[in-house]
mmCIF file of C-alpha atoms in Angstrom:
data_model
loop_
_atom_site.group_PDB
_atom_site.id
_atom_site.type_symbol
_atom_site.label_atom_id
_atom_site.label_comp_id
_atom_site.label_asym_id
_atom_site.label_seq_id
_atom_site.Cartn_x
_atom_site.Cartn_y
_atom_site.Cartn_z
ATOM 1 C CA MET A 1 118.246 68.539 79.887
ATOM 2 C CA PHE A 2 119.756 70.831 82.442
ATOM 3 C CA ALA A 3 117.157 72.980 84.231
ATOM 4 C CA VAL A 4 116.621 75.376 87.318
ATOM 5 C CA THR A 5 113.764 74.242 89.298
ATOM 6 C CA ALA A 6 111.929 74.872 92.551
ATOM 7 C CA THR A 7 112.031 71.536 94.594
ATOM 8 C CA GLN A 8 110.554 73.027 97.828
ATOM 9 C CA THR A 9 109.513 76.543 99.243
ATOM 10 C CA ASP A 10 110.673 78.492 102.197
ATOM 11 C CA PRO A 11 109.470 81.948 102.926
ATOM 12 C CA ASP A 12 112.465 82.773 105.097
ATOM 13 C CA ASN A 13 115.211 80.802 103.117
ATOM 14 C CA PRO A 14 113.836 80.808 99.642
ATOM 15 C CA LEU A 15 117.255 79.730 97.937
ATOM 16 C CA ALA A 16 117.019 76.407 99.924
ATOM 17 C CA GLY A 17 114.420 75.068 97.416
ATOM 18 C CA LEU A 18 116.461 76.080 94.335
ATOM 19 C CA THR A 19 117.757 73.008 92.548
ATOM 20 C CA LEU A 20 120.141 72.897 89.526
ATOM 21 C CA GLY A 21 120.649 69.663 87.586
ATOM 22 C CA GLU A 22 118.911 67.258 85.225
ATOM 23 C CA HIS A 23 115.230 67.540 84.262
ATOM 24 C CA PRO A 24 112.960 65.600 82.030
ATOM 25 C CA ASP A 25 112.706 67.086 78.466
ATOM 26 C CA PRO A 26 109.542 68.854 77.757
ATOM 27 C CA LYS A 27 106.656 67.482 76.068
ATOM 28 C CA ALA A 28 104.464 69.615 73.840
ATOM 29 C CA PRO A 29 100.806 68.774 73.526
ATOM 30 C CA ASP A 30 98.662 69.762 70.512
ATOM 31 C CA GLY A 31 98.817 73.372 69.606
ATOM 32 C CA TRP A 32 102.190 73.547 71.600
ATOM 33 C CA THR A 33 105.779 73.612 70.368
ATOM 34 C CA THR A 34 109.304 73.505 71.889
ATOM 35 C CA VAL A 35 111.823 76.365 72.007
ATOM 36 C CA SER A 36 115.400 75.931 72.354
ATOM 37 C CA VAL A 37 116.358 78.516 75.091
ATOM 38 C CA ARG A 38 119.220 80.982 74.100
ATOM 39 C CA ALA A 39 118.634 83.403 77.040
ATOM 40 C CA ALA A 40 116.117 83.739 79.958
ATOM 41 C CA ALA A 41 115.613 86.851 82.412
ATOM 42 C CA LEU A 42 115.139 86.572 86.131
ATOM 43 C CA ASN A 43 112.126 88.168 87.673
ATOM 44 C CA HIS A 44 110.907 88.602 91.269
ATOM 45 C CA HIS A 45 108.089 86.197 90.476
ATOM 46 C CA ASP A 46 110.779 83.506 90.382
ATOM 47 C CA LEU A 47 111.908 84.472 93.935
ATOM 48 C CA TRP A 48 108.202 84.630 95.152
ATOM 49 C CA THR A 49 107.756 81.240 93.670
ATOM 50 C CA LEU A 50 110.791 80.010 95.958
ATOM 51 C CA LYS A 51 108.924 81.597 98.920
ATOM 52 C CA GLY A 52 105.770 79.866 98.422
ATOM 53 C CA VAL A 53 103.754 82.635 96.724
ATOM 54 C CA GLY A 54 101.395 81.817 93.921
ATOM 55 C CA ILE A 55 102.329 78.222 93.673
ATOM 56 C CA ARG A 56 100.505 74.974 94.791
ATOM 57 C CA GLN A 57 102.719 72.619 96.561
ATOM 58 C CA ASP A 58 101.433 69.683 94.324
ATOM 59 C CA ARG A 59 103.137 71.453 91.249
ATOM 60 C CA LEU A 60 106.493 70.998 92.662
ATOM 61 C CA PRO A 61 109.159 70.230 91.395
ATOM 62 C CA ILE A 62 108.562 72.753 88.631
ATOM 63 C CA VAL A 63 111.089 74.532 86.255
ATOM 64 C CA LEU A 64 111.229 78.407 87.191
ATOM 65 C CA GLY A 65 111.487 81.243 84.646
ATOM 66 C CA CYS A 66 108.789 83.266 82.778
ATOM 67 C CA ASP A 67 110.810 84.999 80.126
ATOM 68 C CA ALA A 68 112.883 83.824 77.337
ATOM 69 C CA SER A 69 114.071 83.927 73.799
ATOM 70 C CA GLY A 70 115.270 81.243 71.512
ATOM 71 C CA VAL A 71 114.863 79.162 68.563
ATOM 72 C CA ASP A 72 111.633 77.400 67.689
ATOM 73 C CA GLU A 73 111.316 74.039 65.782
ATOM 74 C CA ASP A 74 111.275 75.454 62.356
ATOM 75 C CA GLY A 75 114.667 77.544 63.051
ATOM 76 C CA ASN A 76 113.002 80.949 63.719
ATOM 77 C CA ASP A 77 114.297 83.377 66.304
ATOM 78 C CA VAL A 78 111.563 83.981 68.807
ATOM 79 C CA ILE A 79 110.621 85.742 72.016
ATOM 80 C CA VAL A 80 108.268 83.575 74.338
ATOM 81 C CA HIS A 81 105.164 85.389 75.671
ATOM 82 C CA ALA A 82 104.883 84.085 79.372
ATOM 83 C CA VAL A 83 100.918 84.396 79.684
ATOM 84 C CA ILE A 84 99.147 81.053 79.077
ATOM 85 C CA GLY A 85 95.506 81.903 78.578
ATOM 86 C CA THR A 86 92.850 82.505 75.973
ATOM 87 C CA GLY A 87 90.672 85.274 74.475
ATOM 88 C CA ALA A 88 91.777 88.582 72.651
ATOM 89 C CA ASP A 89 93.407 89.766 75.920
ATOM 90 C CA GLU A 90 94.882 86.632 77.435
ATOM 91 C CA THR A 91 95.813 88.666 80.526
ATOM 92 C CA LEU A 92 92.250 88.976 81.573
ATOM 93 C CA ASP A 93 91.462 85.378 81.245
ATOM 94 C CA PRO A 94 90.283 84.387 84.811
ATOM 95 C CA ARG A 95 92.083 81.000 84.430
ATOM 96 C CA ARG A 96 95.296 82.215 83.115
ATOM 97 C CA SER A 97 98.830 81.446 84.353
ATOM 98 C CA LEU A 98 102.366 82.292 83.787
ATOM 99 C CA LEU A 99 104.988 79.826 82.834
ATOM 100 C CA SER A 100 106.453 78.386 86.027
ATOM 101 C CA GLU A 101 103.083 78.422 87.674
ATOM 102 C CA VAL A 102 101.282 75.395 86.178
ATOM 103 C CA HIS A 103 103.682 74.519 83.297
ATOM 104 C CA ASP A 104 107.386 74.253 83.336
ATOM 105 C CA GLY A 105 109.003 77.626 82.820
ATOM 106 C CA THR A 106 112.157 78.821 80.822
ATOM 107 C CA PHE A 107 115.105 78.176 83.056
ATOM 108 C CA ALA A 108 116.057 75.331 80.974
ATOM 109 C CA GLU A 109 117.687 74.131 77.664
ATOM 110 C CA ARG A 110 114.059 73.734 76.259
ATOM 111 C CA VAL A 111 110.580 74.719 77.233
ATOM 112 C CA ALA A 112 107.280 73.683 75.679
ATOM 113 C CA VAL A 113 104.860 76.586 74.964
ATOM 114 C CA PRO A 114 101.573 77.370 72.874
ATOM 115 C CA ARG A 115 102.430 78.290 69.387
ATOM 116 C CA ARG A 116 100.419 81.584 69.752
ATOM 117 C CA ASN A 117 102.835 82.522 72.386
ATOM 118 C CA LEU A 118 105.717 82.982 70.101
ATOM 119 C CA VAL A 119 106.685 86.390 68.751
ATOM 120 C CA PRO A 120 109.240 87.100 66.124
ATOM 121 C CA LYS A 121 112.582 88.368 67.647
ATOM 122 C CA PRO A 122 113.833 91.326 65.770
ATOM 123 C CA ALA A 123 117.490 90.801 64.307
ATOM 124 C CA ALA A 124 118.398 94.059 65.843
ATOM 125 C CA LEU A 125 117.898 92.699 69.257
ATOM 126 C CA SER A 126 120.368 90.288 70.963
ATOM 127 C CA PHE A 127 118.900 87.101 72.645
ATOM 128 C CA GLU A 128 119.734 88.527 75.989
ATOM 129 C CA GLU A 129 118.042 91.814 75.213
ATOM 130 C CA ALA A 130 114.909 90.021 73.883
ATOM 131 C CA ALA A 131 114.704 87.814 76.969
ATOM 132 C CA CYS A 132 114.006 90.926 79.175
ATOM 133 C CA LEU A 133 110.875 91.921 77.336
ATOM 134 C CA PRO A 134 108.023 89.502 78.298
ATOM 135 C CA THR A 135 107.614 90.482 81.810
ATOM 136 C CA ALA A 136 109.293 93.636 82.961
ATOM 137 C CA TRP A 137 109.620 95.595 79.989
ATOM 138 C CA LEU A 138 106.101 94.693 78.723
ATOM 139 C CA THR A 139 104.638 95.655 81.957
ATOM 140 C CA ALA A 140 106.164 98.979 81.769
ATOM 141 C CA TYR A 141 105.031 99.391 78.037
ATOM 142 C CA ARG A 142 101.579 98.625 79.152
ATOM 143 C CA MET A 143 101.839 100.831 82.049
ATOM 144 C CA LEU A 144 103.027 103.962 80.176
ATOM 145 C CA PHE A 145 101.376 103.636 76.668
ATOM 146 C CA ASP A 146 98.014 101.890 77.675
ATOM 147 C CA LYS A 147 96.992 102.438 81.390
ATOM 148 C CA ALA A 148 98.564 105.951 82.131
ATOM 149 C CA GLY A 149 96.263 108.031 79.667
ATOM 150 C CA LEU A 150 99.344 110.449 79.018
ATOM 151 C CA GLU A 151 100.124 112.744 76.139
ATOM 152 C CA PRO A 152 103.869 113.294 75.036
ATOM 153 C CA GLY A 153 105.260 116.017 77.221
ATOM 154 C CA SER A 154 103.509 114.682 80.429
ATOM 155 C CA THR A 155 105.630 114.302 83.486
ATOM 156 C CA VAL A 156 105.768 110.777 85.000
ATOM 157 C CA LEU A 157 107.332 109.894 88.455
ATOM 158 C CA VAL A 158 108.888 106.497 88.452
ATOM 159 C CA GLN A 159 109.124 105.394 92.175
ATOM 160 C CA GLY A 160 111.917 102.863 92.955
ATOM 161 C CA ALA A 161 114.523 103.156 90.163
ATOM 162 C CA GLY A 162 116.681 100.159 89.826
ATOM 163 C CA GLY A 163 114.461 97.123 89.177
ATOM 164 C CA GLY A 164 113.478 95.845 85.911
ATOM 165 C CA VAL A 165 110.188 97.355 85.481
ATOM 166 C CA ALA A 166 111.511 100.787 86.948
ATOM 167 C CA THR A 167 114.449 100.985 84.399
ATOM 168 C CA ALA A 168 112.085 100.044 81.543
ATOM 169 C CA LEU A 169 109.808 102.689 82.570
ATOM 170 C CA ILE A 170 112.491 105.343 82.416
ATOM 171 C CA ALA A 171 113.837 104.233 79.230
ATOM 172 C CA LEU A 172 110.656 103.953 77.422
ATOM 173 C CA GLY A 173 109.102 106.957 78.968
ATOM 174 C CA ARG A 174 111.963 108.874 77.560
ATOM 175 C CA ALA A 175 111.847 107.438 74.219
ATOM 176 C CA GLY A 176 107.956 108.042 74.308
ATOM 177 C CA GLY A 177 108.281 111.834 74.784
ATOM 178 C CA PHE A 178 107.424 111.995 78.406
ATOM 179 C CA ARG A 179 109.529 114.128 81.191
ATOM 180 C CA VAL A 180 110.491 111.385 83.540
ATOM 181 C CA TRP A 181 111.284 111.958 87.149
ATOM 182 C CA ALA A 182 112.578 109.189 89.307
ATOM 183 C CA THR A 183 113.189 108.236 92.974
ATOM 184 C CA SER A 184 115.659 105.791 94.873
ATOM 185 C CA ARG A 185 117.029 105.550 98.377
ATOM 186 C CA SER A 186 120.404 104.711 96.716
ATOM 187 C CA GLU A 187 122.721 107.748 95.500
ATOM 188 C CA ASP A 188 124.166 105.421 92.798
ATOM 189 C CA LYS A 189 120.902 104.251 91.503
ATOM 190 C CA ARG A 190 119.816 107.692 91.173
ATOM 191 C CA GLU A 191 122.742 108.671 89.094
ATOM 192 C CA ARG A 192 122.267 105.643 86.998
ATOM 193 C CA ALA A 193 118.695 106.376 86.443
ATOM 194 C CA ARG A 194 119.742 109.953 85.225
ATOM 195 C CA GLU A 195 122.238 108.253 82.949
ATOM 196 C CA LEU A 196 119.430 106.147 81.702
ATOM 197 C CA GLY A 197 117.226 109.242 80.777
ATOM 198 C CA ALA A 198 115.549 110.411 83.953
ATOM 199 C CA ASP A 199 115.434 114.320 83.702
ATOM 200 C CA GLN A 200 115.458 114.534 87.510
ATOM 201 C CA VAL A 201 116.047 112.144 90.386
ATOM 202 C CA PHE A 202 115.131 112.472 94.103
ATOM 203 C CA GLU A 203 115.619 110.708 97.197
ATOM 204 C CA THR A 204 112.706 108.306 98.170
ATOM 205 C CA GLY A 205 109.920 110.540 99.659
ATOM 206 C CA ALA A 206 111.573 113.919 98.618
ATOM 207 C CA ARG A 207 109.220 116.732 98.144
ATOM 208 C CA LEU A 208 109.016 117.503 94.120
ATOM 209 C CA PRO A 209 109.241 120.865 92.441
ATOM 210 C CA GLU A 210 105.724 120.367 91.344
ATOM 211 C CA ARG A 211 102.948 117.594 91.129
ATOM 212 C CA VAL A 212 103.193 115.001 88.185
ATOM 213 C CA ASP A 213 100.859 113.746 85.662
ATOM 214 C CA ALA A 214 101.147 110.021 86.643
ATOM 215 C CA VAL A 215 102.854 107.981 89.114
ATOM 216 C CA MET A 216 104.255 104.522 88.040
ATOM 217 C CA GLU A 217 104.221 102.484 91.238
ATOM 218 C CA THR A 218 106.007 99.155 91.674
ATOM 219 C CA VAL A 219 107.285 99.437 95.335
ATOM 220 C CA GLY A 220 104.012 99.736 97.237
ATOM 221 C CA GLN A 221 104.026 100.429 101.096
ATOM 222 C CA ALA A 222 107.255 102.199 101.242
ATOM 223 C CA THR A 223 106.355 104.908 98.574
ATOM 224 C CA TRP A 224 102.461 105.010 98.509
ATOM 225 C CA ASP A 225 101.891 108.018 100.568
ATOM 226 C CA HIS A 226 104.460 109.862 98.510
ATOM 227 C CA SER A 227 102.866 108.703 95.225
ATOM 228 C CA LEU A 228 99.462 110.100 96.276
ATOM 229 C CA LYS A 229 100.955 113.422 97.570
ATOM 230 C CA SER A 230 102.890 113.898 94.415
ATOM 231 C CA LEU A 231 99.838 113.743 91.802
ATOM 232 C CA ARG A 232 98.358 116.814 90.371
ATOM 233 C CA PRO A 233 94.390 116.938 90.542
ATOM 234 C CA GLY A 234 93.010 114.457 88.096
ATOM 235 C CA GLY A 235 96.328 112.506 87.943
ATOM 236 C CA ARG A 236 96.756 108.800 87.785
ATOM 237 C CA ILE A 237 98.722 106.159 89.729
ATOM 238 C CA VAL A 238 99.448 103.140 87.700
ATOM 239 C CA VAL A 239 100.220 100.116 90.050
ATOM 240 C CA SER A 240 101.906 96.953 88.917
ATOM 241 C CA GLY A 241 103.283 95.456 91.875
ATOM 242 C CA ALA A 242 104.513 96.110 95.319
ATOM 243 C CA THR A 243 108.137 94.741 96.076
ATOM 244 C CA SER A 244 108.244 96.444 99.569
ATOM 245 C CA GLY A 245 104.939 95.080 101.072
ATOM 246 C CA ALA A 246 101.357 95.228 100.179
ATOM 247 C CA VAL A 247 99.861 98.430 98.685
ATOM 248 C CA PRO A 248 98.027 100.205 101.689
ATOM 249 C CA SER A 249 94.416 101.478 101.116
ATOM 250 C CA ALA A 250 94.297 104.761 99.275
ATOM 251 C CA ASP A 251 93.695 108.062 101.125
ATOM 252 C CA LEU A 252 90.068 108.287 99.994
ATOM 253 C CA ASN A 253 89.476 112.065 100.982
ATOM 254 C CA ARG A 254 92.571 112.924 98.827
ATOM 255 C CA VAL A 255 91.438 110.732 95.853
ATOM 256 C CA PHE A 256 88.059 112.162 96.076
ATOM 257 C CA PHE A 257 88.856 115.809 96.529
ATOM 258 C CA LEU A 258 91.685 115.662 93.686
ATOM 259 C CA GLN A 259 89.820 113.273 91.593
ATOM 260 C CA LEU A 260 92.958 110.968 91.287
ATOM 261 C CA SER A 261 92.393 107.749 89.951
ATOM 262 C CA VAL A 262 94.302 104.414 90.813
ATOM 263 C CA VAL A 263 94.628 101.785 87.996
ATOM 264 C CA GLY A 264 95.980 98.212 88.336
ATOM 265 C CA THR A 265 97.735 96.496 85.591
ATOM 266 C CA THR A 266 99.367 93.243 84.698
ATOM 267 C CA MET A 267 101.875 92.424 81.967
ATOM 268 C CA GLY A 268 100.639 93.045 78.495
ATOM 269 C CA THR A 269 99.355 90.953 75.641
ATOM 270 C CA ARG A 270 101.108 88.996 72.988
ATOM 271 C CA ASP A 271 100.333 91.783 70.533
ATOM 272 C CA GLN A 272 101.732 94.391 72.847
ATOM 273 C CA LEU A 273 104.960 92.313 73.076
ATOM 274 C CA ARG A 274 105.139 92.332 69.283
ATOM 275 C CA ARG A 275 104.686 96.111 69.182
ATOM 276 C CA LEU A 276 107.183 96.491 72.103
ATOM 277 C CA ALA A 277 109.912 94.472 70.121
ATOM 278 C CA VAL A 278 109.245 96.902 67.063
ATOM 279 C CA PHE A 279 109.433 99.989 69.216
ATOM 280 C CA LEU A 280 112.763 99.163 70.589
ATOM 281 C CA GLU A 281 113.959 98.058 67.122
ATOM 282 C CA GLN A 282 112.786 101.249 65.591
ATOM 283 C CA THR A 283 114.148 103.678 68.569
ATOM 284 C CA GLY A 284 117.370 101.927 69.554
ATOM 285 C CA VAL A 285 116.278 101.679 73.167
ATOM 286 C CA ARG A 286 117.590 98.652 74.734
ATOM 287 C CA PRO A 287 116.972 96.891 78.030
ATOM 288 C CA VAL A 288 119.425 97.490 80.917
ATOM 289 C CA ILE A 289 121.218 94.252 82.000
ATOM 290 C CA ASP A 290 122.691 94.380 85.389
ATOM 291 C CA ARG A 291 124.688 90.923 84.494
ATOM 292 C CA THR A 292 124.666 87.930 82.391
ATOM 293 C CA LEU A 293 125.321 84.500 83.888
ATOM 294 C CA PRO A 294 125.297 81.046 82.366
ATOM 295 C CA MET A 295 122.344 79.066 83.658
ATOM 296 C CA THR A 296 124.703 76.850 85.435
ATOM 297 C CA GLU A 297 125.475 79.777 87.850
ATOM 298 C CA ALA A 298 121.753 80.671 88.305
ATOM 299 C CA ARG A 299 122.171 80.654 92.034
ATOM 300 C CA ASP A 300 124.430 83.725 91.931
ATOM 301 C CA GLY A 301 121.600 85.487 90.189
ATOM 302 C CA PHE A 302 118.782 84.741 92.536
ATOM 303 C CA ALA A 303 121.144 85.704 95.422
ATOM 304 C CA ALA A 304 121.811 89.074 93.893
ATOM 305 C CA MET A 305 118.014 89.706 93.454
ATOM 306 C CA ALA A 306 117.361 88.608 97.015
ATOM 307 C CA GLU A 307 119.786 91.129 98.396
ATOM 308 C CA GLY A 308 118.280 93.939 95.999
ATOM 309 C CA GLU A 309 121.655 95.232 94.844
ATOM 310 C CA ILE A 310 120.886 95.100 91.082
ATOM 311 C CA PHE A 311 120.044 97.723 88.500
ATOM 312 C CA GLY A 312 118.140 96.422 85.562
ATOM 313 C CA LYS A 313 117.714 92.670 84.578
ATOM 314 C CA ILE A 314 119.717 89.475 85.310
ATOM 315 C CA VAL A 315 119.966 87.321 82.456
ATOM 316 C CA PHE A 316 120.727 83.657 82.305
ATOM 317 C CA THR A 317 122.361 82.114 79.065
ATOM 318 C CA SER A 318 121.674 78.260 77.928
#
């Protein structure tokens, strides 16, 4: 079958190890099944794998890709949950992994996954839209509706509008009844964030009209000080990643005196993925897709992500 694989890693030239071509068909062990991939979404995780982050060299070559939607062996339209683990919350399993870390991922014509990882795809969502959910949109869903501890009407600051998680936070936050503010260095991305549903947009680091109830932090080093200064007393920062570099240590004096809390999170559970799909079906909210490419042109998608000039998700179709 055709697949997009990582055959080597290079922190300085990650695309050097990106290989497109034939790969052995997946084999499904007991309790697993095979899904024919219709669409798969690109994540920073895939680029980091090519840089050598979070992957053991003895796992190479490995098929890239965490997210997918497709058709299972019984002909059902499904969404693939990317976390391979056990327990009621598989994301807390210390031995958990994501597809493309230990087992081949979703950038292929077919992928083998545990049967428990399949979630029904609502008919209202296209395969391309559904493929965006398992990592970025599910992470945003958990940040807002699980970890942030907010009530409708609260003000949420989304740092770094433009990425997959950030665009999901804006759209989900607006649909969930929050007042959403967003930052970006790019004037174009600020305007697109406003069109997506942000109530106000600001340049990165700008002084805000008032302090916010929660900050959604996916950028890291470049925005961390601003995130701390933007919170009201008792507010919360929810951290899911750091695309600009490691998150610095918190200003402990500020955290102590203002009773701030900093909460880390991962992507959500399979049950949360199911609820997210229903939420989108009921509200009409849809993932923002920057571009859709055939899987044979995956290199162009990786290059665009590496350059950082995207707004929303890049989706590959099989």
